[in-house]
């Protein structure tokens, strides 16, 4: 990995939003900016929808936490196209577009990656049929194919009328409904995020349970409780396989960063929940030494 100083004036923008000033959950930008500066790179946070920014003045933009993108998707995609046309954006806009809609999971499954069993529904009748076909007493999770931060994501008894109501809301908004069996280990907080920075596994985080039965979030707000956890050899190999499958499916090279969200479940084995390729919380405040690895990977992408 490059340790040569950047040429003078090299500017890196770390792309964030300012839409949540009262509850900024981005704990990564400050350590990443500091780690880049420690390498001699001029780096600062920059808001993706700030119309006063001249994006061509950056040598590289690192997508970090543009977490309001689902609420303003057309605007975000237009920005992404523009930014990608005037400078290098990582992960690349084409990979971001691929990653926006969780139907990419079907492509990864076709390449042999085990994923949480999922149907993708565009009609309420199909959702109704899925729910009716669920074992008595079983729980299901419904969520939109385009989402983040557990937006419009609900855990329900299959016969709970609120499940169909959520599906109807997603469909009315033009979305696709993902229907999954509840994976109890997820509800017990055993989701593991495996971080692969430039192809190298750096750290793993368990973020705690999020969904309250009957719809909505535990405690009513989105609150992760990140804890660093160990990685088994099987999980490490799985993360590498997922990244290889992403690279194969997209033909877009090794991602600068990837967060591979997995769960080791009794019913399904070790499975993929999502491969987050453009706005993952990296939890650098929990694992500070990873900041230097990310900064080095960014540095290496500067020419
Ligand atoms: N099938 C499932 N069973 C139990 N919990 C789930 C399931 N799918 C998602 N969840 C919970 O909902 C959260 C958000 O879902 P996820 O698929 O990761 O979407 P996103 O993070 O993009 O909003 C997960 O972190 C997990 O806590
Ligand atoms: Mg997630």
Short mmCIF file of C-alpha atoms and ligand atoms in Angstrom, two decimals:
data_model
loop_
_atom_site.label_atom_id
_atom_site.label_comp_id
_atom_site.label_asym_id
_atom_site.label_seq_id
_atom_site.Cartn_x
_atom_site.Cartn_y
_atom_site.Cartn_z
CA UNK A 1 0.00 0.00 0.00
CA UNK A 2 1.33 3.46 -0.90
CA UNK A 3 3.03 5.44 1.81
CA UNK A 4 4.34 8.15 -0.47
CA UNK A 5 3.11 11.63 0.40
CA UNK A 6 0.35 12.92 -1.84
CA UNK A 7 1.31 15.60 -4.28
CA UNK A 8 0.72 19.06 -2.80
CA UNK A 9 -2.86 20.22 -2.96
CA UNK A 10 -4.39 16.76 -3.19
CA UNK A 11 -7.93 17.12 -1.87
CA UNK A 12 -10.17 14.38 -0.60
CA UNK A 13 -13.82 15.08 0.21
CA UNK A 14 -15.51 12.80 2.71
CA UNK A 15 -19.15 12.89 1.64
CA UNK A 16 -21.75 13.32 4.37
CA UNK A 17 -25.10 14.98 4.91
CA UNK A 18 -26.17 17.73 7.29
CA UNK A 19 -29.80 16.64 7.48
CA UNK A 20 -29.64 15.21 10.99
CA UNK A 21 -27.84 17.87 13.06
CA UNK A 22 -29.51 16.87 16.31
CA UNK A 23 -28.74 13.18 16.04
CA UNK A 24 -25.61 12.78 13.96
CA UNK A 25 -24.82 9.08 14.03
CA UNK A 26 -21.73 9.38 11.85
CA UNK A 27 -18.82 8.44 14.12
CA UNK A 28 -16.45 7.73 11.23
CA UNK A 29 -15.90 10.95 9.36
CA UNK A 30 -13.88 12.73 12.05
CA UNK A 31 -11.43 9.82 12.60
CA UNK A 32 -11.15 9.21 8.86
CA UNK A 33 -10.43 12.87 8.11
CA UNK A 34 -7.85 12.90 10.90
CA UNK A 35 -6.20 9.72 9.60
CA UNK A 36 -6.04 11.14 6.07
CA UNK A 37 -4.53 14.38 7.33
CA UNK A 38 -1.98 12.37 9.30
CA UNK A 39 -0.89 10.96 5.92
CA UNK A 40 -0.49 14.44 4.48
CA UNK A 41 -3.75 14.41 2.52
CA UNK A 42 -5.93 17.51 2.59
CA UNK A 43 -9.28 16.08 3.65
CA UNK A 44 -12.54 17.41 4.96
CA UNK A 45 -16.21 16.54 5.22
CA UNK A 46 -18.46 17.84 2.48
CA UNK A 47 -22.26 17.73 2.19
CA UNK A 48 -23.46 16.02 -0.99
CA UNK A 49 -26.40 18.38 -1.53
CA UNK A 50 -24.45 21.58 -0.90
CA UNK A 51 -25.01 23.48 -4.16
CA UNK A 52 -22.07 25.81 -3.47
CA UNK A 53 -19.46 23.03 -3.79
CA UNK A 54 -17.40 22.70 -6.96
CA UNK A 55 -16.90 18.94 -7.01
CA UNK A 56 -14.23 19.15 -9.68
CA UNK A 57 -11.86 20.69 -7.13
CA UNK A 58 -11.55 17.29 -5.43
CA UNK A 59 -9.12 14.59 -6.47
CA UNK A 60 -11.27 11.98 -4.78
CA UNK A 61 -14.64 11.82 -3.05
CA UNK A 62 -15.19 9.09 -0.47
CA UNK A 63 -18.88 8.35 0.05
CA UNK A 64 -19.26 8.19 3.80
CA UNK A 65 -22.67 9.01 5.24
CA UNK A 66 -25.10 10.57 2.72
CA UNK A 67 -27.78 8.90 4.80
CA UNK A 68 -30.70 11.02 3.60
CA UNK A 69 -30.36 9.61 0.07
CA UNK A 70 -33.46 7.34 0.25
CA UNK A 71 -35.60 10.43 0.93
CA UNK A 72 -34.23 12.26 -2.13
CA UNK A 73 -33.12 9.46 -4.42
CA UNK A 74 -33.45 11.15 -7.85
CA UNK A 75 -31.50 14.15 -6.56
CA UNK A 76 -28.85 11.88 -5.06
CA UNK A 77 -28.46 9.88 -8.26
CA UNK A 78 -28.17 13.06 -10.31
CA UNK A 79 -25.52 14.33 -7.91
CA UNK A 80 -23.69 11.02 -8.10
CA UNK A 81 -23.61 11.17 -11.90
CA UNK A 82 -22.36 14.73 -11.84
CA UNK A 83 -19.72 14.11 -9.19
CA UNK A 84 -18.58 10.95 -10.97
CA UNK A 85 -18.18 12.89 -14.21
CA UNK A 86 -15.83 15.50 -12.72
CA UNK A 87 -13.76 13.48 -10.24
CA UNK A 88 -13.13 10.01 -8.82
CA UNK A 89 -15.92 8.83 -6.51
CA UNK A 90 -15.52 5.75 -4.31
CA UNK A 91 -17.03 3.39 -4.21
CA UNK A 92 -17.72 4.05 -7.92
CA UNK A 93 -21.16 5.39 -8.86
CA UNK A 94 -21.90 2.29 -10.95
CA UNK A 95 -21.28 0.12 -7.88
CA UNK A 96 -23.45 2.41 -5.77
CA UNK A 97 -26.31 2.13 -8.27
CA UNK A 98 -25.96 -1.65 -8.28
CA UNK A 99 -25.95 -1.68 -4.48
CA UNK A 100 -28.94 0.62 -3.98
CA UNK A 101 -31.56 -2.03 -4.63
CA UNK A 102 -31.28 -5.16 -2.52
CA UNK A 103 -32.36 -7.29 -5.47
CA UNK A 104 -28.59 -7.54 -6.04
CA UNK A 105 -28.88 -10.33 -3.45
CA UNK A 106 -30.39 -12.56 -6.15
CA UNK A 107 -27.27 -12.06 -8.28
CA UNK A 108 -25.00 -12.94 -5.39
CA UNK A 109 -27.14 -16.00 -4.62
CA UNK A 110 -26.79 -17.09 -8.25
CA UNK A 111 -23.02 -16.92 -7.75
CA UNK A 112 -23.28 -19.29 -4.81
CA UNK A 113 -23.56 -16.89 -1.87
CA UNK A 114 -26.02 -18.05 0.80
CA UNK A 115 -28.47 -15.25 1.53
CA UNK A 116 -31.43 -14.84 3.89
CA UNK A 117 -34.41 -16.47 2.09
CA UNK A 118 -36.30 -13.63 0.43
CA UNK A 119 -39.14 -13.02 -1.94
CA UNK A 120 -39.41 -9.71 -3.81
CA UNK A 121 -43.02 -8.62 -4.30
CA UNK A 122 -44.61 -5.93 -6.42
CA UNK A 123 -48.24 -6.70 -5.60
CA UNK A 124 -50.15 -6.85 -2.36
CA UNK A 125 -51.73 -10.16 -3.39
CA UNK A 126 -48.30 -11.75 -3.63
CA UNK A 127 -47.34 -10.43 -0.19
CA UNK A 128 -50.65 -11.75 1.15
CA UNK A 129 -49.88 -15.16 -0.32
CA UNK A 130 -46.42 -15.18 1.26
CA UNK A 131 -47.90 -14.33 4.65
CA UNK A 132 -50.62 -16.94 4.27
CA UNK A 133 -47.99 -19.55 3.44
CA UNK A 134 -46.02 -18.86 6.61
CA UNK A 135 -46.09 -21.45 9.40
CA UNK A 136 -48.65 -20.67 12.14
CA UNK A 137 -47.17 -18.43 14.81
CA UNK A 138 -44.10 -17.59 12.74
CA UNK A 139 -42.77 -14.06 12.40
CA UNK A 140 -41.79 -12.35 9.18
CA UNK A 141 -39.82 -9.26 8.27
CA UNK A 142 -40.97 -6.90 5.55
CA UNK A 143 -38.80 -4.15 4.12
CA UNK A 144 -38.35 -2.14 0.95
CA UNK A 145 -35.73 -3.23 -1.60
CA UNK A 146 -34.33 0.32 -1.47
CA UNK A 147 -33.76 1.34 2.11
CA UNK A 148 -31.23 2.04 4.82
CA UNK A 149 -31.26 2.45 8.55
CA UNK A 150 -34.19 0.01 8.88
CA UNK A 151 -36.57 2.52 7.25
CA UNK A 152 -40.00 0.99 6.68
CA UNK A 153 -38.70 -2.31 8.03
CA UNK A 154 -41.06 -4.29 10.24
CA UNK A 155 -41.13 -7.52 12.25
CA UNK A 156 -44.60 -9.01 12.54
CA UNK A 157 -46.60 -12.10 13.24
CA UNK A 158 -47.51 -13.29 9.76
CA UNK A 159 -51.21 -12.74 10.51
CA UNK A 160 -50.72 -9.22 11.90
CA UNK A 161 -52.74 -6.76 9.77
CA UNK A 162 -49.93 -4.22 10.24
CA UNK A 163 -47.69 -6.38 8.04
CA UNK A 164 -49.97 -5.91 5.06
CA UNK A 165 -50.37 -2.23 5.88
CA UNK A 166 -46.57 -1.79 5.73
CA UNK A 167 -46.44 -3.71 2.45
CA UNK A 168 -49.17 -1.48 1.03
CA UNK A 169 -47.25 1.64 2.08
CA UNK A 170 -44.06 0.41 0.41
CA UNK A 171 -45.92 -0.50 -2.78
CA UNK A 172 -47.83 2.80 -2.82
CA UNK A 173 -44.50 4.59 -2.69
CA UNK A 174 -43.43 2.74 -5.82
CA UNK A 175 -41.21 0.30 -3.90
CA UNK A 176 -40.63 -3.43 -4.03
CA UNK A 177 -41.44 -5.40 -0.85
CA UNK A 178 -38.93 -7.90 0.46
CA UNK A 179 -40.51 -10.65 2.55
CA UNK A 180 -38.25 -12.75 4.77
CA UNK A 181 -38.75 -15.19 7.60
CA UNK A 182 -37.64 -13.69 10.87
CA UNK A 183 -34.09 -14.82 11.56
CA UNK A 184 -34.26 -15.11 15.37
CA UNK A 185 -30.51 -14.62 15.75
CA UNK A 186 -30.92 -11.16 14.19
CA UNK A 187 -33.64 -10.32 16.69
CA UNK A 188 -31.20 -11.43 19.40
CA UNK A 189 -28.65 -8.89 18.16
CA UNK A 190 -26.32 -11.39 16.55
CA UNK A 191 -25.94 -9.67 13.20
CA UNK A 192 -22.23 -9.39 12.43
CA UNK A 193 -20.86 -6.70 10.17
CA UNK A 194 -17.60 -7.86 8.59
CA UNK A 195 -15.52 -5.02 7.17
CA UNK A 196 -13.40 -5.63 4.10
CA UNK A 197 -11.22 -2.64 3.25
CA UNK A 198 -9.61 -2.87 -0.18
CA UNK A 199 -10.00 -6.64 -0.05
CA UNK A 200 -8.67 -7.05 3.47
CA UNK A 201 -10.78 -8.01 6.48
CA UNK A 202 -10.16 -5.40 9.17
CA UNK A 203 -12.72 -5.74 11.93
CA UNK A 204 -16.16 -7.00 12.83
CA UNK A 205 -19.01 -5.42 14.73
CA UNK A 206 -22.20 -6.73 16.25
CA UNK A 207 -24.70 -3.90 16.31
CA UNK A 208 -27.49 -5.24 18.47
CA UNK A 209 -31.16 -5.89 17.74
CA UNK A 210 -33.18 -3.19 16.00
CA UNK A 211 -36.74 -4.28 15.26
CA UNK A 212 -39.60 -4.30 17.76
CA UNK A 213 -42.22 -7.03 17.22
CA UNK A 214 -45.37 -5.51 15.75
CA UNK A 215 -43.53 -2.95 13.65
CA UNK A 216 -41.11 -0.12 14.29
CA UNK A 217 -37.85 0.02 16.16
CA UNK A 218 -36.84 -1.05 19.64
CA UNK A 219 -37.13 2.06 21.78
CA UNK A 220 -38.79 3.92 18.90
CA UNK A 221 -35.56 5.22 17.42
CA UNK A 222 -32.78 3.79 15.30
CA UNK A 223 -30.04 2.97 17.78
CA UNK A 224 -27.14 0.65 17.06
CA UNK A 225 -25.12 -0.67 19.97
CA UNK A 226 -21.89 -1.54 18.24
CA UNK A 227 -19.47 -3.93 19.89
CA UNK A 228 -16.32 -5.33 18.38
CA UNK A 229 -16.57 -9.09 17.96
CA UNK A 230 -14.26 -11.89 16.86
CA UNK A 231 -14.45 -13.40 13.41
CA UNK A 232 -14.42 -17.13 12.80
CA UNK A 233 -12.45 -18.58 9.92
CA UNK A 234 -15.76 -19.48 8.26
CA UNK A 235 -17.00 -15.90 8.55
CA UNK A 236 -13.74 -14.48 7.21
CA UNK A 237 -13.89 -16.81 4.23
CA UNK A 238 -17.55 -15.97 3.69
CA UNK A 239 -16.83 -12.22 3.66
CA UNK A 240 -14.09 -12.72 1.07
CA UNK A 241 -16.42 -14.87 -1.02
CA UNK A 242 -19.11 -12.20 -0.95
CA UNK A 243 -16.67 -9.49 -2.03
CA UNK A 244 -15.40 -11.75 -4.81
CA UNK A 245 -18.99 -12.36 -5.92
CA UNK A 246 -19.70 -8.61 -5.91
CA UNK A 247 -16.63 -8.06 -8.07
CA UNK A 248 -17.69 -10.87 -10.40
CA UNK A 249 -21.30 -9.66 -10.62
CA UNK A 250 -20.38 -6.04 -11.31
CA UNK A 251 -17.03 -6.23 -13.07
CA UNK A 252 -16.13 -3.07 -11.17
CA UNK A 253 -13.01 -4.16 -9.33
CA UNK A 254 -12.33 -4.52 -5.63
CA UNK A 255 -14.42 -2.06 -3.59
CA UNK A 256 -12.58 0.52 -1.48
CA UNK A 257 -14.73 -0.65 1.40
CA UNK A 258 -17.44 -3.21 1.95
CA UNK A 259 -19.47 -4.10 5.00
CA UNK A 260 -20.69 -7.65 4.75
CA UNK A 261 -23.64 -8.11 7.11
CA UNK A 262 -24.03 -11.73 8.12
CA UNK A 263 -25.79 -13.89 10.61
CA UNK A 264 -25.01 -17.44 11.64
CA UNK A 265 -28.47 -18.89 12.00
CA UNK A 266 -29.74 -22.30 13.10
CA UNK A 267 -32.28 -22.41 10.30
CA UNK A 268 -30.21 -21.12 7.37
CA UNK A 269 -26.56 -21.42 8.33
CA UNK A 270 -24.16 -18.55 7.73
CA UNK A 271 -26.04 -16.17 5.46
CA UNK A 272 -25.76 -12.71 3.96
CA UNK A 273 -28.22 -10.03 5.03
CA UNK A 274 -26.75 -7.29 2.89
CA UNK A 275 -23.47 -6.20 1.32
CA UNK A 276 -23.24 -2.51 2.10
CA UNK A 277 -20.99 -0.80 -0.41
CA UNK A 278 -21.56 2.89 -0.14
CA UNK A 279 -22.63 4.26 3.17
CA UNK A 280 -21.70 1.79 5.89
CA UNK A 281 -21.11 2.91 9.42
CA UNK A 282 -17.51 1.74 9.79
CA UNK A 283 -17.54 2.03 13.57
CA UNK A 284 -14.10 3.62 13.63
CA UNK A 285 -14.92 5.02 17.06
CA UNK A 286 -15.15 1.44 18.32
CA UNK A 287 -12.07 0.18 16.46
CA UNK A 288 -9.84 3.26 16.10
CA UNK A 289 -6.95 1.36 14.50
CA UNK A 290 -9.14 0.66 11.46
CA UNK A 291 -9.15 4.39 10.61
CA UNK A 292 -5.53 4.17 9.51
CA UNK A 293 -6.29 1.18 7.30
CA UNK A 294 -9.17 3.00 5.59
CA UNK A 295 -7.04 6.13 5.16
CA UNK A 296 -4.21 4.08 3.66
CA UNK A 297 -6.67 2.46 1.24
CA UNK A 298 -7.99 5.88 0.22
CA UNK A 299 -4.43 7.18 -0.14
CA UNK A 300 -3.55 4.26 -2.39
CA UNK A 301 -6.41 5.19 -4.75
CA UNK A 302 -4.95 8.67 -5.27
CA UNK A 303 -2.70 8.55 -8.32
N1 LIG B 1 -35.20 -11.46 8.30
C1 LIG B 1 -34.94 -10.74 9.39
N2 LIG B 1 -35.15 -11.26 10.64
C2 LIG B 1 -34.91 -10.53 11.75
N3 LIG B 1 -34.46 -9.26 11.73
C3 LIG B 1 -34.22 -8.69 10.54
C4 LIG B 1 -34.44 -9.38 9.31
N4 LIG B 1 -34.13 -8.56 8.29
C5 LIG B 1 -33.72 -7.41 8.85
N5 LIG B 1 -33.76 -7.48 10.19
C6 LIG B 1 -33.36 -6.41 11.14
O1 LIG B 1 -33.60 -5.17 10.51
C7 LIG B 1 -32.38 -4.44 10.33
C8 LIG B 1 -32.38 -3.69 9.03
O2 LIG B 1 -32.53 -4.57 7.95
P1 LIG B 1 -31.50 -4.61 6.75
O3 LIG B 1 -31.90 -5.71 5.85
O4 LIG B 1 -30.13 -4.67 7.28
O5 LIG B 1 -31.77 -3.24 6.01
P2 LIG B 1 -31.09 -1.80 6.11
O6 LIG B 1 -29.94 -1.89 7.07
O7 LIG B 1 -30.63 -1.52 4.72
O8 LIG B 1 -32.18 -0.89 6.56
C9 LIG B 1 -31.27 -5.49 10.45
O9 LIG B 1 -30.07 -4.92 10.90
C10 LIG B 1 -31.87 -6.48 11.45
O10 LIG B 1 -31.69 -6.02 12.78
MG1 LIG B 2 -28.59 -3.30 7.43
#
